[in-house]
Amino acid sequence: MSEAMFEQAPLPLLTQFTLGDKVTLVTFPVGNPPVSYRLETRITEVADGNYEGEITKVTPMGREAFDQHHFHVGGHVEFETSNILGNAP
């Protein structure tokens, strides 16, 4: 996956994220029918504002009874600082 899959945060965060931090990302709609996902991700690699993370939780947004998932727990995603919406619980 690439950082082009994720929405940008409305405001830049001042936090310096490091290995092991859990962050929240939101995807642009994907699939047919299109669905956005909220991903909780644990950072596994950091390089100059670029990150790789392991997905720890996947929540389809706007679809309660949705069975087809494009992301799964344990999968890996790449993203930038600007894609991080905040810390994940």
PDB file of C-alpha atoms in Angstrom:
ATOM      1  CA  MET A   1       0.000   0.000   0.000  1.00  0.00           C
ATOM      2  CA  SER A   2       1.142   3.536  -0.507  1.00  0.00           C
ATOM      3  CA  GLU A   3       0.658   6.836   1.256  1.00  0.00           C
ATOM      4  CA  ALA A   4      -1.584   7.897  -1.665  1.00  0.00           C
ATOM      5  CA  MET A   5      -4.269   5.638  -0.135  1.00  0.00           C
ATOM      6  CA  PHE A   6      -4.704   7.834   2.948  1.00  0.00           C
ATOM      7  CA  GLU A   7      -6.425  11.126   3.637  1.00  0.00           C
ATOM      8  CA  GLN A   8      -4.323  13.977   4.957  1.00  0.00           C
ATOM      9  CA  ALA A   9      -4.861  15.258   8.479  1.00  0.00           C
ATOM     10  CA  PRO A  10      -6.777  18.562   8.545  1.00  0.00           C
ATOM     11  CA  LEU A  11      -4.073  20.136  10.743  1.00  0.00           C
ATOM     12  CA  PRO A  12      -0.418  19.159  11.011  1.00  0.00           C
ATOM     13  CA  LEU A  13       0.466  17.374  14.253  1.00  0.00           C
ATOM     14  CA  LEU A  14       3.410  18.581  16.305  1.00  0.00           C
ATOM     15  CA  THR A  15       4.075  15.137  17.780  1.00  0.00           C
ATOM     16  CA  GLN A  16       7.267  13.297  16.795  1.00  0.00           C
ATOM     17  CA  PHE A  17       6.134   9.712  16.198  1.00  0.00           C
ATOM     18  CA  THR A  18       8.590   6.888  16.888  1.00  0.00           C
ATOM     19  CA  LEU A  19       8.824   3.105  16.611  1.00  0.00           C
ATOM     20  CA  GLY A  20       6.045   1.357  18.486  1.00  0.00           C
ATOM     21  CA  ASP A  21       3.670   4.342  18.567  1.00  0.00           C
ATOM     22  CA  LYS A  22       0.069   3.555  17.612  1.00  0.00           C
ATOM     23  CA  VAL A  23      -1.537   6.006  15.187  1.00  0.00           C
ATOM     24  CA  THR A  24      -4.862   6.419  13.367  1.00  0.00           C
ATOM     25  CA  LEU A  25      -5.149   6.625   9.569  1.00  0.00           C
ATOM     26  CA  VAL A  26      -8.211   6.957   7.299  1.00  0.00           C
ATOM     27  CA  THR A  27      -8.222   5.635   3.742  1.00  0.00           C
ATOM     28  CA  PHE A  28      -9.818   7.183   0.702  1.00  0.00           C
ATOM     29  CA  PRO A  29     -12.791   5.068  -0.458  1.00  0.00           C
ATOM     30  CA  VAL A  30     -11.648   1.808  -2.101  1.00  0.00           C
ATOM     31  CA  GLY A  31     -13.428  -1.138  -3.709  1.00  0.00           C
ATOM     32  CA  ASN A  32     -16.877  -1.606  -5.177  1.00  0.00           C
ATOM     33  CA  PRO A  33     -18.970  -0.392  -3.466  1.00  0.00           C
ATOM     34  CA  PRO A  34     -16.406   2.155  -2.255  1.00  0.00           C
ATOM     35  CA  VAL A  35     -15.656   2.052   1.473  1.00  0.00           C
ATOM     36  CA  SER A  36     -13.302   4.104   3.644  1.00  0.00           C
ATOM     37  CA  TYR A  37     -11.490   2.479   6.539  1.00  0.00           C
ATOM     38  CA  ARG A  38     -10.166   3.744   9.847  1.00  0.00           C
ATOM     39  CA  LEU A  39      -6.912   1.902  10.558  1.00  0.00           C
ATOM     40  CA  GLU A  40      -5.115   1.732  13.869  1.00  0.00           C
ATOM     41  CA  THR A  41      -1.474   1.090  13.068  1.00  0.00           C
ATOM     42  CA  ARG A  42       1.679   0.422  15.123  1.00  0.00           C
ATOM     43  CA  ILE A  43       4.755   2.088  13.592  1.00  0.00           C
ATOM     44  CA  THR A  44       7.425  -0.475  12.663  1.00  0.00           C
ATOM     45  CA  GLU A  45       9.788   1.673  10.533  1.00  0.00           C
ATOM     46  CA  VAL A  46      10.585   5.401  10.409  1.00  0.00           C
ATOM     47  CA  ALA A  47      12.618   7.288   7.766  1.00  0.00           C
ATOM     48  CA  ASP A  48      12.437  11.090   7.301  1.00  0.00           C
ATOM     49  CA  GLY A  49       8.697  11.519   7.831  1.00  0.00           C
ATOM     50  CA  ASN A  50       7.869   8.286   6.011  1.00  0.00           C
ATOM     51  CA  TYR A  51       6.538   5.390   8.024  1.00  0.00           C
ATOM     52  CA  GLU A  52       5.672   1.748   7.735  1.00  0.00           C
ATOM     53  CA  GLY A  53       3.217   0.259  10.160  1.00  0.00           C
ATOM     54  CA  GLU A  54       1.435  -2.932  11.076  1.00  0.00           C
ATOM     55  CA  ILE A  55      -2.360  -2.718  11.156  1.00  0.00           C
ATOM     56  CA  THR A  56      -3.747  -3.548  14.622  1.00  0.00           C
ATOM     57  CA  LYS A  57      -7.431  -2.701  14.019  1.00  0.00           C
ATOM     58  CA  VAL A  58      -9.609  -2.169  10.929  1.00  0.00           C
ATOM     59  CA  THR A  59     -12.965  -0.358  11.053  1.00  0.00           C
ATOM     60  CA  PRO A  60     -15.042   0.099   7.878  1.00  0.00           C
ATOM     61  CA  MET A  61     -16.591   3.563   7.989  1.00  0.00           C
ATOM     62  CA  GLY A  62     -20.272   3.971   7.192  1.00  0.00           C
ATOM     63  CA  ARG A  63     -20.965   0.260   6.688  1.00  0.00           C
ATOM     64  CA  GLU A  64     -22.033  -1.735   9.719  1.00  0.00           C
ATOM     65  CA  ALA A  65     -22.741  -5.049   7.994  1.00  0.00           C
ATOM     66  CA  PHE A  66     -19.837  -5.091   5.570  1.00  0.00           C
ATOM     67  CA  ASP A  67     -17.975  -8.391   5.034  1.00  0.00           C
ATOM     68  CA  GLN A  68     -15.473  -7.582   2.269  1.00  0.00           C
ATOM     69  CA  HIS A  69     -12.358  -6.028   3.790  1.00  0.00           C
ATOM     70  CA  HIS A  70      -9.481  -4.545   1.790  1.00  0.00           C
ATOM     71  CA  PHE A  71      -7.265  -4.274   4.879  1.00  0.00           C
ATOM     72  CA  HIS A  72      -6.646  -6.832   7.605  1.00  0.00           C
ATOM     73  CA  VAL A  73      -5.054  -6.989  11.043  1.00  0.00           C
ATOM     74  CA  GLY A  74      -1.380  -7.878  10.650  1.00  0.00           C
ATOM     75  CA  GLY A  75      -1.110  -6.245   7.209  1.00  0.00           C
ATOM     76  CA  HIS A  76       1.455  -3.525   6.552  1.00  0.00           C
ATOM     77  CA  VAL A  77       0.942  -0.025   5.166  1.00  0.00           C
ATOM     78  CA  GLU A  78       3.233   2.862   4.210  1.00  0.00           C
ATOM     79  CA  PHE A  79       2.273   6.432   5.084  1.00  0.00           C
ATOM     80  CA  GLU A  80       3.609   9.931   5.740  1.00  0.00           C
ATOM     81  CA  THR A  81       3.431  12.202   8.776  1.00  0.00           C
ATOM     82  CA  SER A  82       0.708  14.231   7.022  1.00  0.00           C
ATOM     83  CA  ASN A  83      -1.541  11.127   6.909  1.00  0.00           C
ATOM     84  CA  ILE A  84      -1.556  10.607  10.695  1.00  0.00           C
ATOM     85  CA  LEU A  85      -4.839  11.816  12.229  1.00  0.00           C
ATOM     86  CA  GLY A  86      -3.723  11.225  15.816  1.00  0.00           C
ATOM     87  CA  ASN A  87      -2.670   8.637  18.366  1.00  0.00           C
ATOM     88  CA  ALA A  88      -4.605   5.370  18.427  1.00  0.00           C
ATOM     89  CA  PRO A  89      -5.766   3.906  21.745  1.00  0.00           C
TER      90      PRO A  89
END
